[in-house]
């Protein structure tokens, strides 16, 4: 399925560090899953598959039973690795062969390129990457069973990584919809603002998609199931951080998830939440000292509704939940009931 004209698409990222938390999710309500991730090394070989495929046999069997397409995500997160891979014909060949071998697996429905580059790269490596994407898409689309190639586009991807002709080759472009603020940033603030003064907003990412000439139905915004909280001074929603922030999950975190201090539902049950119409996000404030306090920004049902309505108004394709498991299915199920109604049952 490449798009749906009558409803918003719902994608989900299954991440290795969340273990089997995908079992808590209503997977049948999702259009597509991305397994993350295959970490690409500087030599073009996959340095870590995070237990794929053997440790993920249950997931593979379940999506096959449900008929939900499952893609594999390949990640390159550092400019030095990018330059090494795409600066060498041999390294590119290794990566291409690995990708094509992976997507030939009948249980795999596509490839997801998670190339997150937010700094300049070598011009020749960038040009080689464009040629690599063209060469990858052609054999994938010629396979007997239709398979897709998608990509995650970070803020500034049009400046550092992609041109229009290359970005338009993807069946879907999943735009960065989060980390406008992060745990070790200077100030507290919204993680996934829809609008407002932050560099990363859903509106600014939409503008990038327009600059790249992406078709509306191919554009997916990524929706975070996590937030951050910070100790700040002065005690303001965007107060200055005085200690390293921490990650929060919407619901109780899956066992073994690292660095999660608290869940939003528990925090809000203790002190309430404030929904910020200026950014379409939410925050809470917990008591601290005379000048200090703890501020946490997050997404919930209200912000999901606000952002989903914006997607409809902009005629965009849908959203991708990142990562599955941090909401115990609450937000995914809410989105499904609201925007993806099931057909009436025949008597």
CSV table of C-alpha atoms in Angstrom, one decimal:
chain,number,residue,atom,x,y,z
A,1,UNK,CA,0.0,0.0,0.0
A,2,UNK,CA,1.6,3.3,-1.1
A,3,UNK,CA,-1.2,5.7,0.1
A,4,UNK,CA,-4.8,5.9,1.0
A,5,UNK,CA,-6.9,8.7,-0.5
A,6,UNK,CA,-9.8,8.4,2.0
A,7,UNK,CA,-7.9,8.3,5.4
A,8,UNK,CA,-4.7,9.0,7.1
A,9,UNK,CA,-2.0,6.3,7.0
A,10,UNK,CA,-0.6,5.0,10.3
A,11,UNK,CA,3.0,3.7,10.3
A,12,UNK,CA,4.9,2.4,13.4
A,13,UNK,CA,8.6,2.0,14.2
A,14,UNK,CA,9.5,-1.3,16.1
A,15,UNK,CA,12.8,-0.6,17.8
A,16,UNK,CA,15.1,-3.3,19.0
A,17,UNK,CA,15.7,-1.7,22.5
A,18,UNK,CA,12.0,-1.9,23.4
A,19,UNK,CA,12.0,-5.8,23.2
A,20,UNK,CA,8.7,-7.4,22.8
A,21,UNK,CA,6.6,-4.3,23.7
A,22,UNK,CA,5.2,-4.5,20.1
A,23,UNK,CA,2.9,-7.2,21.5
A,24,UNK,CA,1.0,-4.5,23.4
A,25,UNK,CA,0.2,-2.7,20.2
A,26,UNK,CA,-2.9,-3.0,18.0
A,27,UNK,CA,-0.7,-3.9,15.0
A,28,UNK,CA,-3.7,-4.7,12.8
A,29,UNK,CA,-4.7,-1.0,12.8
A,30,UNK,CA,-1.3,0.0,11.3
A,31,UNK,CA,-0.6,0.2,7.6
A,32,UNK,CA,3.1,-0.4,7.8
A,33,UNK,CA,5.9,-1.2,10.2
A,34,UNK,CA,9.6,-0.4,10.1
A,35,UNK,CA,12.0,-2.5,12.1
A,36,UNK,CA,14.9,-0.6,13.4
A,37,UNK,CA,17.6,-0.9,12.8
A,38,UNK,CA,20.4,-2.3,10.8
A,39,UNK,CA,23.4,-0.1,11.7
A,40,UNK,CA,25.7,0.5,8.7
A,41,UNK,CA,29.4,0.6,9.3
A,42,UNK,CA,32.0,2.7,7.5
A,43,UNK,CA,32.9,-0.2,5.2
A,44,UNK,CA,29.3,-0.5,3.9
A,45,UNK,CA,28.7,-3.7,5.9
A,46,UNK,CA,25.9,-4.0,8.5
A,47,UNK,CA,27.7,-3.7,11.8
A,48,UNK,CA,24.7,-4.8,14.0
A,49,UNK,CA,21.4,-6.3,13.0
A,50,UNK,CA,20.1,-6.3,16.6
A,51,UNK,CA,19.1,-9.9,16.6
A,52,UNK,CA,17.4,-10.0,13.2
A,53,UNK,CA,16.0,-12.3,12.0
A,54,UNK,CA,16.2,-15.0,14.6
A,55,UNK,CA,15.2,-13.1,17.7
A,56,UNK,CA,12.3,-11.5,15.9
A,57,UNK,CA,10.6,-14.7,14.7
A,58,UNK,CA,7.4,-13.9,16.7
A,59,UNK,CA,7.1,-10.4,15.2
A,60,UNK,CA,7.7,-11.7,11.7
A,61,UNK,CA,5.0,-14.4,12.1
A,62,UNK,CA,2.5,-12.0,13.6
A,63,UNK,CA,2.7,-9.4,10.8
A,64,UNK,CA,2.5,-12.2,8.3
A,65,UNK,CA,-0.7,-13.4,9.9
A,66,UNK,CA,-2.1,-9.9,10.0
A,67,UNK,CA,-1.0,-9.0,6.6
A,68,UNK,CA,0.8,-5.9,7.8
A,69,UNK,CA,3.8,-4.9,5.6
A,70,UNK,CA,7.2,-4.9,7.5
A,71,UNK,CA,10.2,-2.9,6.2
A,72,UNK,CA,13.8,-3.1,7.5
A,73,UNK,CA,15.5,0.2,8.4
A,74,UNK,CA,19.2,0.8,7.5
A,75,UNK,CA,20.8,3.6,9.6
A,76,UNK,CA,23.7,5.9,9.0
A,77,UNK,CA,23.9,8.6,11.6
A,78,UNK,CA,27.3,10.2,11.3
A,79,UNK,CA,28.8,12.3,8.4
A,80,UNK,CA,32.1,10.4,8.7
A,81,UNK,CA,30.4,7.1,8.2
A,82,UNK,CA,28.4,8.5,5.3
A,83,UNK,CA,31.5,9.9,3.6
A,84,UNK,CA,33.3,6.5,4.0
A,85,UNK,CA,30.4,4.5,2.6
A,86,UNK,CA,29.6,6.7,-0.3
A,87,UNK,CA,33.1,7.8,-1.0
A,88,UNK,CA,34.0,4.2,-2.0
A,89,UNK,CA,32.6,2.2,-4.9
A,90,UNK,CA,33.5,-1.0,-3.0
A,91,UNK,CA,31.7,0.1,0.2
A,92,UNK,CA,28.6,1.1,-1.8
A,93,UNK,CA,28.6,-2.3,-3.5
A,94,UNK,CA,28.6,-4.1,-0.2
A,95,UNK,CA,25.7,-2.1,1.1
A,96,UNK,CA,23.7,-2.4,-2.1
A,97,UNK,CA,24.2,-6.2,-2.1
A,98,UNK,CA,23.1,-6.4,1.5
A,99,UNK,CA,20.0,-4.4,0.9
A,100,UNK,CA,18.9,-6.3,-2.1
A,101,UNK,CA,19.5,-9.6,-0.3
A,102,UNK,CA,17.4,-8.4,2.6
A,103,UNK,CA,14.4,-7.2,0.5
A,104,UNK,CA,14.3,-10.5,-1.5
A,105,UNK,CA,13.2,-12.2,1.7
A,106,UNK,CA,9.5,-12.8,1.2
A,107,UNK,CA,8.7,-11.7,4.8
A,108,UNK,CA,10.1,-8.2,4.0
A,109,UNK,CA,8.0,-5.6,2.2
A,110,UNK,CA,10.5,-2.8,1.8
A,111,UNK,CA,13.6,-0.9,2.8
A,112,UNK,CA,13.7,2.2,4.9
A,113,UNK,CA,16.7,4.5,4.7
A,114,UNK,CA,17.4,6.1,8.0
A,115,UNK,CA,20.2,8.4,6.9
A,116,UNK,CA,20.2,11.2,9.5
A,117,UNK,CA,22.8,13.7,8.5
A,118,UNK,CA,22.6,17.2,9.9
A,119,UNK,CA,26.0,18.6,8.9
A,120,UNK,CA,27.8,19.0,5.6
A,121,UNK,CA,29.2,15.9,3.9
A,122,UNK,CA,31.7,15.5,1.1
A,123,UNK,CA,30.1,16.8,-2.2
A,124,UNK,CA,31.1,13.6,-4.1
A,125,UNK,CA,29.8,11.3,-1.4
A,126,UNK,CA,26.5,13.2,-1.6
A,127,UNK,CA,26.3,12.9,-5.4
A,128,UNK,CA,27.2,9.2,-5.1
A,129,UNK,CA,24.4,8.7,-2.6
A,130,UNK,CA,21.9,10.2,-5.1
A,131,UNK,CA,23.1,7.7,-7.7
A,132,UNK,CA,22.9,4.9,-5.1
A,133,UNK,CA,19.3,5.6,-4.3
A,134,UNK,CA,18.4,5.6,-8.1
A,135,UNK,CA,20.2,2.3,-8.5
A,136,UNK,CA,18.5,0.8,-5.5
A,137,UNK,CA,15.0,1.8,-6.3
A,138,UNK,CA,15.0,0.2,-9.8
A,139,UNK,CA,15.6,-3.5,-8.9
A,140,UNK,CA,13.4,-3.2,-5.8
A,141,UNK,CA,10.4,-2.1,-7.9
A,142,UNK,CA,11.1,-4.8,-10.5
A,143,UNK,CA,10.6,-7.6,-7.9
A,144,UNK,CA,7.7,-10.0,-8.5
A,145,UNK,CA,6.0,-8.8,-5.4
A,146,UNK,CA,5.7,-5.0,-5.1
A,147,UNK,CA,8.1,-3.6,-2.5
A,148,UNK,CA,8.7,-0.1,-1.3
A,149,UNK,CA,11.6,2.2,-0.6
A,150,UNK,CA,11.1,4.9,2.0
A,151,UNK,CA,13.4,7.4,3.9
A,152,UNK,CA,13.5,9.4,7.1
A,153,UNK,CA,14.2,13.0,6.4
A,154,UNK,CA,15.7,15.1,9.2
A,155,UNK,CA,15.5,18.8,9.5
A,156,UNK,CA,17.9,20.3,6.9
A,157,UNK,CA,17.8,17.2,4.7
A,158,UNK,CA,17.2,19.4,1.7
A,159,UNK,CA,20.4,21.3,2.6
A,160,UNK,CA,22.7,18.5,3.5
A,161,UNK,CA,21.5,15.3,1.8
A,162,UNK,CA,18.8,15.4,-0.8
A,163,UNK,CA,17.8,17.2,-3.9
A,164,UNK,CA,14.2,17.1,-5.3
A,165,UNK,CA,14.8,14.4,-7.9
A,166,UNK,CA,16.3,12.0,-5.4
A,167,UNK,CA,13.7,12.6,-2.6
A,168,UNK,CA,10.9,12.1,-5.1
A,169,UNK,CA,12.1,8.6,-5.8
A,170,UNK,CA,10.9,7.4,-2.4
A,171,UNK,CA,7.4,5.8,-2.0
A,172,UNK,CA,7.2,7.6,1.4
A,173,UNK,CA,9.2,10.4,3.1
A,174,UNK,CA,8.9,10.3,6.8
A,175,UNK,CA,9.7,13.7,8.1
A,176,UNK,CA,11.3,14.5,11.5
A,177,UNK,CA,8.5,15.6,13.7
A,178,UNK,CA,10.4,15.7,17.0
A,179,UNK,CA,13.4,16.8,18.9
A,180,UNK,CA,12.9,20.5,18.5
A,181,UNK,CA,14.2,20.4,22.1
A,182,UNK,CA,16.2,17.5,23.6
A,183,UNK,CA,17.4,16.4,27.0
A,184,UNK,CA,20.8,18.2,26.9
A,185,UNK,CA,19.7,21.3,25.0
A,186,UNK,CA,20.0,24.8,26.6
A,187,UNK,CA,16.3,25.2,27.4
A,188,UNK,CA,13.2,23.2,28.1
A,189,UNK,CA,10.6,23.4,25.3
A,190,UNK,CA,8.2,21.4,23.2
A,191,UNK,CA,9.6,18.2,21.6
A,192,UNK,CA,7.2,18.1,18.6
A,193,UNK,CA,5.7,21.6,18.1
A,194,UNK,CA,3.2,21.9,15.3
A,195,UNK,CA,3.8,25.7,15.0
A,196,UNK,CA,5.8,28.4,16.7
A,197,UNK,CA,9.2,29.9,16.8
A,198,UNK,CA,11.3,26.7,17.0
A,199,UNK,CA,13.5,25.6,14.1
A,200,UNK,CA,11.9,22.2,14.0
A,201,UNK,CA,8.1,22.4,13.7
A,202,UNK,CA,5.7,20.3,11.7
A,203,UNK,CA,5.0,23.4,9.6
A,204,UNK,CA,8.7,24.0,8.9
A,205,UNK,CA,9.1,20.3,7.9
A,206,UNK,CA,6.1,20.6,5.6
A,207,UNK,CA,7.8,23.6,4.0
A,208,UNK,CA,10.9,21.4,3.4
A,209,UNK,CA,8.8,18.8,1.7
A,210,UNK,CA,7.4,21.5,-0.6
A,211,UNK,CA,10.9,22.7,-1.5
A,212,UNK,CA,11.8,19.1,-2.4
A,213,UNK,CA,8.6,18.8,-4.5
A,214,UNK,CA,7.3,15.8,-2.6
A,215,UNK,CA,3.7,14.7,-3.4
A,216,UNK,CA,1.4,15.2,-0.5
A,217,UNK,CA,0.3,11.6,-0.2
A,218,UNK,CA,3.9,10.5,0.2
A,219,UNK,CA,4.6,12.8,3.1
A,220,UNK,CA,4.4,11.2,6.6
A,221,UNK,CA,5.1,13.1,9.9
A,222,UNK,CA,6.8,11.2,12.7
A,223,UNK,CA,5.0,11.4,16.0
A,224,UNK,CA,6.9,10.8,19.3
A,225,UNK,CA,5.7,8.5,22.0
A,226,UNK,CA,8.3,10.0,24.3
A,227,UNK,CA,9.0,13.4,25.9
A,228,UNK,CA,11.7,15.0,28.0
A,229,UNK,CA,11.8,16.7,31.4
A,230,UNK,CA,14.3,19.1,32.8
A,231,UNK,CA,15.1,20.9,36.0
A,232,UNK,CA,15.0,24.5,35.0
A,233,UNK,CA,15.6,28.0,36.4
A,234,UNK,CA,13.7,30.2,36.2
A,235,UNK,CA,10.6,28.1,36.6
A,236,UNK,CA,9.1,28.6,33.2
A,237,UNK,CA,7.9,26.2,30.5
A,238,UNK,CA,10.9,27.2,28.4
A,239,UNK,CA,13.2,27.8,31.4
A,240,UNK,CA,17.0,27.4,31.2
A,241,UNK,CA,18.2,23.8,31.9
A,242,UNK,CA,20.3,23.5,35.0
A,243,UNK,CA,20.9,19.7,34.9
A,244,UNK,CA,20.8,17.1,32.1
A,245,UNK,CA,17.2,16.3,31.1
A,246,UNK,CA,15.8,12.8,31.0
A,247,UNK,CA,13.5,10.8,28.7
A,248,UNK,CA,9.9,10.2,29.6
A,249,UNK,CA,7.6,7.7,28.0
A,250,UNK,CA,3.8,8.3,27.5
A,251,UNK,CA,2.8,5.2,29.5
A,252,UNK,CA,4.9,3.0,31.8
A,253,UNK,CA,8.1,2.2,29.9
A,254,UNK,CA,8.7,-1.4,28.6
A,255,UNK,CA,11.1,-3.4,30.8
A,256,UNK,CA,14.7,-2.7,30.1
A,257,UNK,CA,14.3,0.6,28.2
A,258,UNK,CA,17.3,2.7,29.1
A,259,UNK,CA,17.4,6.2,30.6
A,260,UNK,CA,13.6,6.5,31.2
A,261,UNK,CA,13.0,8.4,34.4
A,262,UNK,CA,9.2,8.5,34.5
A,263,UNK,CA,6.0,8.2,32.4
A,264,UNK,CA,3.8,11.1,31.4
A,265,UNK,CA,0.6,9.5,32.6
A,266,UNK,CA,1.9,9.2,36.2
A,267,UNK,CA,3.4,12.7,36.1
A,268,UNK,CA,0.2,14.3,34.9
A,269,UNK,CA,-2.0,12.3,37.4
A,270,UNK,CA,0.1,13.9,40.1
A,271,UNK,CA,0.0,17.5,39.0
A,272,UNK,CA,-2.1,18.0,35.8
A,273,UNK,CA,-1.1,19.1,32.4
A,274,UNK,CA,-1.2,22.3,30.3
A,275,UNK,CA,-2.1,22.1,26.6
A,276,UNK,CA,-0.3,24.9,24.7
A,277,UNK,CA,-2.3,26.0,21.7
A,278,UNK,CA,0.6,28.0,20.3
A,279,UNK,CA,2.7,24.8,19.6
A,280,UNK,CA,0.0,22.1,19.7
A,281,UNK,CA,2.0,20.4,22.4
A,282,UNK,CA,1.6,19.8,26.2
A,283,UNK,CA,3.7,20.2,29.4
A,284,UNK,CA,3.6,19.8,33.1
A,285,UNK,CA,5.4,21.6,35.9
A,286,UNK,CA,6.3,19.9,39.2
A,287,UNK,CA,7.3,21.8,42.3
A,288,UNK,CA,10.9,22.6,43.0
A,289,UNK,CA,12.8,25.1,45.0
A,290,UNK,CA,12.0,28.8,45.3
A,291,UNK,CA,13.2,29.5,41.7
A,292,UNK,CA,13.7,26.1,40.2
A,293,UNK,CA,11.2,23.4,39.1
A,294,UNK,CA,10.9,20.5,36.8
A,295,UNK,CA,9.2,21.0,33.4
A,296,UNK,CA,8.2,18.1,31.1
A,297,UNK,CA,7.0,18.5,27.6
A,298,UNK,CA,5.1,15.6,25.9
A,299,UNK,CA,2.5,14.6,23.4
A,300,UNK,CA,-0.9,13.1,24.3
A,301,UNK,CA,-4.5,12.5,23.0
A,302,UNK,CA,-5.1,16.3,22.6
A,303,UNK,CA,-1.9,17.0,20.7
A,304,UNK,CA,-2.4,13.9,18.6
A,305,UNK,CA,-5.9,15.1,17.6
A,306,UNK,CA,-4.6,18.6,16.9
A,307,UNK,CA,-1.7,17.4,14.7
A,308,UNK,CA,-3.9,14.8,12.9
A,309,UNK,CA,-6.4,17.4,12.0
A,310,UNK,CA,-3.6,19.5,10.6
A,311,UNK,CA,-2.5,16.6,8.4
A,312,UNK,CA,-6.0,16.3,7.0
A,313,UNK,CA,-6.1,20.0,6.4
A,314,UNK,CA,-2.8,19.9,4.6
A,315,UNK,CA,-3.9,16.8,2.7
A,316,UNK,CA,-0.7,14.9,3.8
A,317,UNK,CA,-0.4,11.1,3.9
A,318,UNK,CA,-0.4,10.3,7.6
A,319,UNK,CA,1.9,9.8,10.6
A,320,UNK,CA,4.5,7.4,11.9
A,321,UNK,CA,4.5,6.5,15.6
A,322,UNK,CA,8.0,6.5,17.1
A,323,UNK,CA,8.7,4.2,18.8
A,324,UNK,CA,5.9,1.6,19.3
A,325,UNK,CA,5.7,0.4,22.9
A,326,UNK,CA,6.1,3.7,24.7
A,327,UNK,CA,2.3,4.3,24.9
A,328,UNK,CA,1.2,0.7,25.7
A,329,UNK,CA,-1.1,1.0,22.6
A,330,UNK,CA,-3.1,4.0,24.0
A,331,UNK,CA,-2.3,6.6,21.4
A,332,UNK,CA,-2.2,4.2,18.5
A,333,UNK,CA,-5.7,2.9,19.5
A,334,UNK,CA,-7.0,6.5,19.9
A,335,UNK,CA,-5.7,7.5,16.5
A,336,UNK,CA,-7.2,4.3,14.9
A,337,UNK,CA,-10.7,5.0,16.4
A,338,UNK,CA,-10.7,8.6,15.4
A,339,UNK,CA,-9.1,8.6,12.0
A,340,UNK,CA,-9.3,5.0,10.7
A,341,UNK,CA,-12.8,3.8,11.5
A,342,UNK,CA,-13.5,0.2,10.8
A,343,UNK,CA,-16.2,-0.7,8.2
A,344,UNK,CA,-19.5,-1.6,9.7
A,345,UNK,CA,-20.0,-5.3,10.3
A,346,UNK,CA,-22.5,-7.1,8.1
A,347,UNK,CA,-25.5,-8.6,10.0
